[in-house]
Amino acid sequence: MKYMSIMKRWLLNVASIVLVILIVVSVSLFMIIRNYYYGAAKMTVEAMTSEEISSIFNMYGASTSGFENAAREYCENFSSGDTMAVWVIDKNARVIVTSSGFAVSDDVEISEYADAKESPGGSAIWTGRLPSGEKIMANTCIFRYENGRFGGAIRYMVSLDAIDRQLVNLAFMILAVAVLMFAVLLLSGMAFIRSIVNPVKEIGETAKKIAGGDLGASIDHYPYNDEIGELCATINDMADKLSESDKMKNDFISTISHELRTPLTAIKGWGETLQQIGDSDPAMTKRGMDIIISESTRLNGMVEDLLDFSRISSGRMIYNTERIDFLAELDDVAYSFKDRAYRNGIELAYNAPAIPAPGNADPSRIKQVFINILDNAIKYTEEGGTITISAAIEDKKKLVVVFEDSGAGIAPEDLPHIKEKFYKANNTVRGSGIGLAVCDEIVKYHGGTMDIDSVLGEGTKVTVTLPLEIAVKQEKHEKEESENE
Ligand code: ADP
């Protein structure tokens, strides 16, 4: 679509419509006032009817002298002489007497005279210019004698020049007010639009800077708390989050490089040592081999964690779901950790009911969750500490597994973040900071929850809740029922 600025759109869509409305209103107003003035002039010239005039002239009789006397007397006694002029016209359309006293030349044409004679009311109105150039409105009323003979007419005239002058002044006033109103609308509208467009431009510039990698860019001086203010706050927040995530990424790269280097150094070191000593020291060879194997296993675990994390992030994690017994998986993991706990001088207690806990899940992923939690418990518990694993079925619907250790614990400020990717509360212990993030995703995928409570220096409690098959079936059944309703 063609680019069109907001200002241009506003001018086209709003200002132009307002301009049209203003023009229509101004013209209508002018026409109303003009009609009012012309109406008043018309009312003035229609002061007397044909019958009234007839009755006056009848009083003087139908003779020529009677007509002339009546005409003179009528003009002399005419009371509205200051606003209106009167001509008395004889039956041959000649002006006999005028209220001003000045004679009117015979060739002055009484344009409406013929119309008045023919009209049923005996009068006709004409608007036009006199030979002198003056614009007038004239009303000619004919009169007849009692015997029905046509006697002549009286022409009432008002000047329209003064009215027209007033109307011109009025038109200028209306035009000035309309122009003023339009100018005010234009200026205030443009100022308002500029107050929106300029910050939007600034937001665009800042967003471009952020996109270009300047994560410190922010919009600081938008003064109002409105939709644009909210947008600015969101952009600033986005920049903060991006910069946080950038920092996290850098931290992660440095942590992970460090984590990878440690086992690699051990493997390389022991490889070189074994190469040097050859077959001379079988005990040393065995020890070296053990370390190489355990460090390779650790490396492998770390790479697997990273791959899982990347699969989860891109939504490519594959779950091979089947009907399993959660407690059987927990048994396996608990027993495989007994030895390691023992070697670390940690007491591992395992209490689980000997009943089946069926569920639909990926057994290796569920095991991965248990292994990760127990691995952390061992990593963060000193020699002499205890780890307790207990499991119970609640409401026949869910399995609740609690892993409790008496280890280092987690500081309250770190606790809300430890399930986040790359977050490490303790940098002195080896780890990538993604184990719990992956566990949380796996548990969530299976419809469960993972909660962590901890007291720094006292220990940590991780509670994993997983829905059992009955609960899932029941939920499905309820869903189907509600869909059928
Ligand atoms: P890591 O690979 O670093 O262990 P995790 O995601 O598994 O990554 O754990 C995140 C952080 O949570 C750890 O760095 C550690 O600080 C804290 N943590 C997890 N489990 C425990 C625990 N049982 N005791 C103390 N701290 C723990």
PDB file of N, CA and C and ligand atoms in Angstrom, residues 255 259 302 305 372-381 403-411 414-415 417-427 429-439 452-456 459-462, ligand 1:
ATOM      1  N   THR A 255      29.583 -19.892  30.991  1.00  0.00           N
ATOM      2  CA  THR A 255      29.415 -21.018  31.932  1.00  0.00           C
ATOM      3  C   THR A 255      29.614 -22.348  31.213  1.00  0.00           C
ATOM      4  N   GLU A 259      32.104 -25.269  31.815  1.00  0.00           N
ATOM      5  CA  GLU A 259      31.617 -26.605  32.185  1.00  0.00           C
ATOM      6  C   GLU A 259      32.156 -27.675  31.235  1.00  0.00           C
ATOM      7  N   MET A 302      25.641 -33.371  29.635  1.00  0.00           N
ATOM      8  CA  MET A 302      25.513 -31.935  29.434  1.00  0.00           C
ATOM      9  C   MET A 302      25.039 -31.625  28.000  1.00  0.00           C
ATOM     10  N   ASP A 305      21.444 -32.427  27.716  1.00  0.00           N
ATOM     11  CA  ASP A 305      20.640 -31.346  28.318  1.00  0.00           C
ATOM     12  C   ASP A 305      20.478 -30.189  27.333  1.00  0.00           C
ATOM     13  N   ASN A 372      17.377 -35.668  37.307  1.00  0.00           N
ATOM     14  CA  ASN A 372      17.866 -34.292  37.422  1.00  0.00           C
ATOM     15  C   ASN A 372      17.695 -33.746  38.828  1.00  0.00           C
ATOM     16  N   ILE A 373      16.502 -34.005  39.407  1.00  0.00           N
ATOM     17  CA  ILE A 373      16.225 -33.476  40.753  1.00  0.00           C
ATOM     18  C   ILE A 373      17.161 -34.144  41.775  1.00  0.00           C
ATOM     19  N   LEU A 374      17.327 -35.462  41.617  1.00  0.00           N
ATOM     20  CA  LEU A 374      18.194 -36.169  42.575  1.00  0.00           C
ATOM     21  C   LEU A 374      19.661 -35.777  42.372  1.00  0.00           C
ATOM     22  N   ASP A 375      20.043 -35.569  41.110  1.00  0.00           N
ATOM     23  CA  ASP A 375      21.421 -35.158  40.817  1.00  0.00           C
ATOM     24  C   ASP A 375      21.717 -33.830  41.513  1.00  0.00           C
ATOM     25  N   ASN A 376      20.744 -32.881  41.421  1.00  0.00           N
ATOM     26  CA  ASN A 376      20.912 -31.594  42.109  1.00  0.00           C
ATOM     27  C   ASN A 376      21.007 -31.806  43.620  1.00  0.00           C
ATOM     28  N   ALA A 377      20.103 -32.662  44.152  1.00  0.00           N
ATOM     29  CA  ALA A 377      20.076 -32.879  45.601  1.00  0.00           C
ATOM     30  C   ALA A 377      21.454 -33.380  46.069  1.00  0.00           C
ATOM     31  N   ILE A 378      22.036 -34.291  45.299  1.00  0.00           N
ATOM     32  CA  ILE A 378      23.349 -34.814  45.701  1.00  0.00           C
ATOM     33  C   ILE A 378      24.436 -33.754  45.531  1.00  0.00           C
ATOM     34  N   LYS A 379      24.347 -33.015  44.408  1.00  0.00           N
ATOM     35  CA  LYS A 379      25.367 -31.990  44.127  1.00  0.00           C
ATOM     36  C   LYS A 379      25.411 -30.927  45.220  1.00  0.00           C
ATOM     37  N   TYR A 380      24.210 -30.564  45.711  1.00  0.00           N
ATOM     38  CA  TYR A 380      24.164 -29.435  46.656  1.00  0.00           C
ATOM     39  C   TYR A 380      24.060 -29.873  48.120  1.00  0.00           C
ATOM     40  N   THR A 381      24.273 -31.200  48.383  1.00  0.00           N
ATOM     41  CA  THR A 381      24.232 -31.662  49.777  1.00  0.00           C
ATOM     42  C   THR A 381      25.627 -32.143  50.172  1.00  0.00           C
ATOM     43  N   PHE A 403      11.026 -34.717  46.897  1.00  0.00           N
ATOM     44  CA  PHE A 403      12.467 -34.938  47.076  1.00  0.00           C
ATOM     45  C   PHE A 403      12.937 -33.874  48.058  1.00  0.00           C
ATOM     46  N   GLU A 404      13.439 -34.313  49.205  1.00  0.00           N
ATOM     47  CA  GLU A 404      13.836 -33.332  50.213  1.00  0.00           C
ATOM     48  C   GLU A 404      15.300 -33.550  50.566  1.00  0.00           C
ATOM     49  N   ASP A 405      16.075 -32.493  50.560  1.00  0.00           N
ATOM     50  CA  ASP A 405      17.488 -32.686  50.970  1.00  0.00           C
ATOM     51  C   ASP A 405      17.841 -31.717  52.090  1.00  0.00           C
ATOM     52  N   SER A 406      18.943 -32.042  52.780  1.00  0.00           N
ATOM     53  CA  SER A 406      19.375 -31.161  53.872  1.00  0.00           C
ATOM     54  C   SER A 406      20.597 -30.374  53.413  1.00  0.00           C
ATOM     55  N   GLY A 407      20.592 -30.005  52.124  1.00  0.00           N
ATOM     56  CA  GLY A 407      21.777 -29.374  51.528  1.00  0.00           C
ATOM     57  C   GLY A 407      21.857 -27.867  51.694  1.00  0.00           C
ATOM     58  N   ALA A 408      22.502 -27.260  50.684  1.00  0.00           N
ATOM     59  CA  ALA A 408      22.849 -25.829  50.788  1.00  0.00           C
ATOM     60  C   ALA A 408      21.635 -24.902  50.793  1.00  0.00           C
ATOM     61  N   GLY A 409      20.560 -25.361  50.190  1.00  0.00           N
ATOM     62  CA  GLY A 409      19.371 -24.493  50.097  1.00  0.00           C
ATOM     63  C   GLY A 409      19.562 -23.389  49.055  1.00  0.00           C
ATOM     64  N   ILE A 410      18.493 -22.667  48.846  1.00  0.00           N
ATOM     65  CA  ILE A 410      18.537 -21.615  47.808  1.00  0.00           C
ATOM     66  C   ILE A 410      18.091 -20.295  48.436  1.00  0.00           C
ATOM     67  N   ALA A 411      18.815 -19.230  48.129  1.00  0.00           N
ATOM     68  CA  ALA A 411      18.468 -17.909  48.701  1.00  0.00           C
ATOM     69  C   ALA A 411      17.092 -17.475  48.175  1.00  0.00           C
ATOM     70  N   ASP A 414      16.879 -15.962  44.803  1.00  0.00           N
ATOM     71  CA  ASP A 414      17.138 -16.824  43.638  1.00  0.00           C
ATOM     72  C   ASP A 414      15.974 -17.765  43.364  1.00  0.00           C
ATOM     73  N   LEU A 415      15.247 -18.097  44.437  1.00  0.00           N
ATOM     74  CA  LEU A 415      14.203 -19.130  44.332  1.00  0.00           C
ATOM     75  C   LEU A 415      13.211 -18.924  43.173  1.00  0.00           C
ATOM     76  N   HIS A 417      13.656 -17.747  40.409  1.00  0.00           N
ATOM     77  CA  HIS A 417      14.273 -17.799  39.065  1.00  0.00           C
ATOM     78  C   HIS A 417      14.866 -19.147  38.704  1.00  0.00           C
ATOM     79  N   ILE A 418      15.005 -20.048  39.660  1.00  0.00           N
ATOM     80  CA  ILE A 418      15.833 -21.230  39.348  1.00  0.00           C
ATOM     81  C   ILE A 418      15.232 -22.149  38.287  1.00  0.00           C
ATOM     82  N   LYS A 419      13.912 -21.988  38.037  1.00  0.00           N
ATOM     83  CA  LYS A 419      13.342 -22.805  36.956  1.00  0.00           C
ATOM     84  C   LYS A 419      13.567 -22.164  35.588  1.00  0.00           C
ATOM     85  N   GLU A 420      14.127 -20.931  35.617  1.00  0.00           N
ATOM     86  CA  GLU A 420      14.365 -20.252  34.337  1.00  0.00           C
ATOM     87  C   GLU A 420      15.599 -20.839  33.678  1.00  0.00           C
ATOM     88  N   LYS A 421      15.614 -20.772  32.344  1.00  0.00           N
ATOM     89  CA  LYS A 421      16.768 -21.298  31.613  1.00  0.00           C
ATOM     90  C   LYS A 421      18.033 -20.528  31.986  1.00  0.00           C
ATOM     91  N   PHE A 422      19.133 -21.211  32.023  1.00  0.00           N
ATOM     92  CA  PHE A 422      20.482 -20.679  32.279  1.00  0.00           C
ATOM     93  C   PHE A 422      20.668 -20.084  33.681  1.00  0.00           C
ATOM     94  N   TYR A 423      19.641 -20.170  34.538  1.00  0.00           N
ATOM     95  CA  TYR A 423      19.791 -19.518  35.849  1.00  0.00           C
ATOM     96  C   TYR A 423      20.518 -20.437  36.811  1.00  0.00           C
ATOM     97  N   LYS A 424      21.606 -19.908  37.355  1.00  0.00           N
ATOM     98  CA  LYS A 424      22.367 -20.683  38.344  1.00  0.00           C
ATOM     99  C   LYS A 424      22.459 -19.853  39.614  1.00  0.00           C
ATOM    100  N   ALA A 425      22.001 -20.435  40.710  1.00  0.00           N
ATOM    101  CA  ALA A 425      22.073 -19.672  41.954  1.00  0.00           C
ATOM    102  C   ALA A 425      23.453 -19.828  42.571  1.00  0.00           C
ATOM    103  N   ASN A 426      24.106 -20.935  42.231  1.00  0.00           N
ATOM    104  CA  ASN A 426      25.376 -21.226  42.876  1.00  0.00           C
ATOM    105  C   ASN A 426      26.427 -21.504  41.801  1.00  0.00           C
ATOM    106  N   ASN A 427      27.357 -20.572  41.669  1.00  0.00           N
ATOM    107  CA  ASN A 427      28.328 -20.723  40.580  1.00  0.00           C
ATOM    108  C   ASN A 427      29.545 -21.562  40.960  1.00  0.00           C
ATOM    109  N   VAL A 429      29.313 -24.629  42.062  1.00  0.00           N
ATOM    110  CA  VAL A 429      29.044 -26.033  41.752  1.00  0.00           C
ATOM    111  C   VAL A 429      28.825 -26.173  40.250  1.00  0.00           C
ATOM    112  N   ARG A 430      29.314 -27.293  39.705  1.00  0.00           N
ATOM    113  CA  ARG A 430      29.202 -27.481  38.248  1.00  0.00           C
ATOM    114  C   ARG A 430      27.744 -27.661  37.813  1.00  0.00           C
ATOM    115  N   GLY A 431      27.427 -27.104  36.665  1.00  0.00           N
ATOM    116  CA  GLY A 431      26.052 -27.237  36.143  1.00  0.00           C
ATOM    117  C   GLY A 431      25.791 -26.167  35.096  1.00  0.00           C
ATOM    118  N   SER A 432      24.887 -26.470  34.178  1.00  0.00           N
ATOM    119  CA  SER A 432      24.632 -25.539  33.070  1.00  0.00           C
ATOM    120  C   SER A 432      23.488 -24.574  33.360  1.00  0.00           C
ATOM    121  N   GLY A 433      22.679 -24.881  34.372  1.00  0.00           N
ATOM    122  CA  GLY A 433      21.540 -24.000  34.682  1.00  0.00           C
ATOM    123  C   GLY A 433      20.332 -24.256  33.806  1.00  0.00           C
ATOM    124  N   ILE A 434      20.329 -25.386  33.100  1.00  0.00           N
ATOM    125  CA  ILE A 434      19.129 -25.640  32.277  1.00  0.00           C
ATOM    126  C   ILE A 434      18.381 -26.896  32.712  1.00  0.00           C
ATOM    127  N   GLY A 435      18.962 -27.665  33.644  1.00  0.00           N
ATOM    128  CA  GLY A 435      18.326 -28.923  34.082  1.00  0.00           C
ATOM    129  C   GLY A 435      16.895 -28.716  34.540  1.00  0.00           C
ATOM    130  N   LEU A 436      16.685 -27.771  35.475  1.00  0.00           N
ATOM    131  CA  LEU A 436      15.331 -27.579  36.031  1.00  0.00           C
ATOM    132  C   LEU A 436      14.374 -26.994  34.998  1.00  0.00           C
ATOM    133  N   ALA A 437      14.915 -26.158  34.094  1.00  0.00           N
ATOM    134  CA  ALA A 437      14.050 -25.595  33.038  1.00  0.00           C
ATOM    135  C   ALA A 437      13.507 -26.727  32.171  1.00  0.00           C
ATOM    136  N   VAL A 438      14.376 -27.690  31.827  1.00  0.00           N
ATOM    137  CA  VAL A 438      13.948 -28.834  31.007  1.00  0.00           C
ATOM    138  C   VAL A 438      12.946 -29.689  31.794  1.00  0.00           C
ATOM    139  N   CYS A 439      13.251 -29.957  33.093  1.00  0.00           N
ATOM    140  CA  CYS A 439      12.342 -30.772  33.940  1.00  0.00           C
ATOM    141  C   CYS A 439      10.955 -30.136  33.991  1.00  0.00           C
ATOM    142  N   ILE A 452       9.172 -25.805  43.968  1.00  0.00           N
ATOM    143  CA  ILE A 452      10.425 -25.874  44.740  1.00  0.00           C
ATOM    144  C   ILE A 452      10.338 -24.942  45.948  1.00  0.00           C
ATOM    145  N   ASP A 453      10.580 -25.506  47.126  1.00  0.00           N
ATOM    146  CA  ASP A 453      10.665 -24.699  48.364  1.00  0.00           C
ATOM    147  C   ASP A 453      12.078 -24.878  48.888  1.00  0.00           C
ATOM    148  N   SER A 454      12.595 -23.827  49.474  1.00  0.00           N
ATOM    149  CA  SER A 454      13.953 -23.992  49.986  1.00  0.00           C
ATOM    150  C   SER A 454      14.251 -22.961  51.060  1.00  0.00           C
ATOM    151  N   VAL A 455      15.105 -23.351  52.010  1.00  0.00           N
ATOM    152  CA  VAL A 455      15.587 -22.394  53.013  1.00  0.00           C
ATOM    153  C   VAL A 455      17.101 -22.438  52.927  1.00  0.00           C
ATOM    154  N   LEU A 456      17.691 -21.255  52.690  1.00  0.00           N
ATOM    155  CA  LEU A 456      19.144 -21.198  52.516  1.00  0.00           C
ATOM    156  C   LEU A 456      19.845 -21.774  53.747  1.00  0.00           C
ATOM    157  N   GLY A 459      18.093 -26.587  53.438  1.00  0.00           N
ATOM    158  CA  GLY A 459      17.746 -27.646  52.502  1.00  0.00           C
ATOM    159  C   GLY A 459      16.669 -27.242  51.508  1.00  0.00           C
ATOM    160  N   THR A 460      16.416 -28.177  50.601  1.00  0.00           N
ATOM    161  CA  THR A 460      15.495 -27.881  49.493  1.00  0.00           C
ATOM    162  C   THR A 460      14.465 -29.002  49.364  1.00  0.00           C
ATOM    163  N   LYS A 461      13.234 -28.587  48.994  1.00  0.00           N
ATOM    164  CA  LYS A 461      12.166 -29.582  48.804  1.00  0.00           C
ATOM    165  C   LYS A 461      11.576 -29.382  47.411  1.00  0.00           C
ATOM    166  N   VAL A 462      11.671 -30.432  46.599  1.00  0.00           N
ATOM    167  CA  VAL A 462      11.096 -30.337  45.248  1.00  0.00           C
ATOM    168  C   VAL A 462       9.888 -31.273  45.199  1.00  0.00           C
TER     169      VAL A 462
HETATM  170  P1  ADP B   1      22.386 -26.858  37.232  1.00  0.00           P
HETATM  171  O1  ADP B   1      22.775 -27.639  36.060  1.00  0.00           O
HETATM  172  O2  ADP B   1      23.170 -25.621  37.427  1.00  0.00           O
HETATM  173  O3  ADP B   1      22.163 -27.644  38.448  1.00  0.00           O
HETATM  174  P2  ADP B   1      19.523 -26.606  37.331  1.00  0.00           P
HETATM  175  O4  ADP B   1      18.571 -25.948  36.377  1.00  0.00           O
HETATM  176  O5  ADP B   1      19.337 -28.031  37.566  1.00  0.00           O
HETATM  177  O6  ADP B   1      20.952 -26.287  36.772  1.00  0.00           O
HETATM  178  O7  ADP B   1      19.436 -25.820  38.683  1.00  0.00           O
HETATM  179  C1  ADP B   1      19.374 -24.416  38.684  1.00  0.00           C
HETATM  180  C2  ADP B   1      19.950 -23.845  39.956  1.00  0.00           C
HETATM  181  O8  ADP B   1      19.093 -24.178  41.061  1.00  0.00           O
HETATM  182  C3  ADP B   1      21.265 -24.480  40.339  1.00  0.00           C
HETATM  183  O9  ADP B   1      22.324 -23.758  39.739  1.00  0.00           O
HETATM  184  C4  ADP B   1      21.279 -24.334  41.842  1.00  0.00           C
HETATM  185  O10 ADP B   1      21.784 -23.079  42.212  1.00  0.00           O
HETATM  186  C5  ADP B   1      19.804 -24.387  42.239  1.00  0.00           C
HETATM  187  N1  ADP B   1      19.419 -25.714  42.804  1.00  0.00           N
HETATM  188  C6  ADP B   1      18.734 -26.685  42.146  1.00  0.00           C
HETATM  189  N2  ADP B   1      18.501 -27.752  42.964  1.00  0.00           N
HETATM  190  C7  ADP B   1      19.041 -27.442  44.158  1.00  0.00           C
HETATM  191  C8  ADP B   1      19.133 -28.111  45.428  1.00  0.00           C
HETATM  192  N3  ADP B   1      18.629 -29.328  45.626  1.00  0.00           N
HETATM  193  N4  ADP B   1      19.757 -27.458  46.434  1.00  0.00           N
HETATM  194  C9  ADP B   1      20.291 -26.222  46.250  1.00  0.00           C
HETATM  195  N5  ADP B   1      20.232 -25.525  45.071  1.00  0.00           N
HETATM  196  C10 ADP B   1      19.621 -26.139  44.064  1.00  0.00           C
END
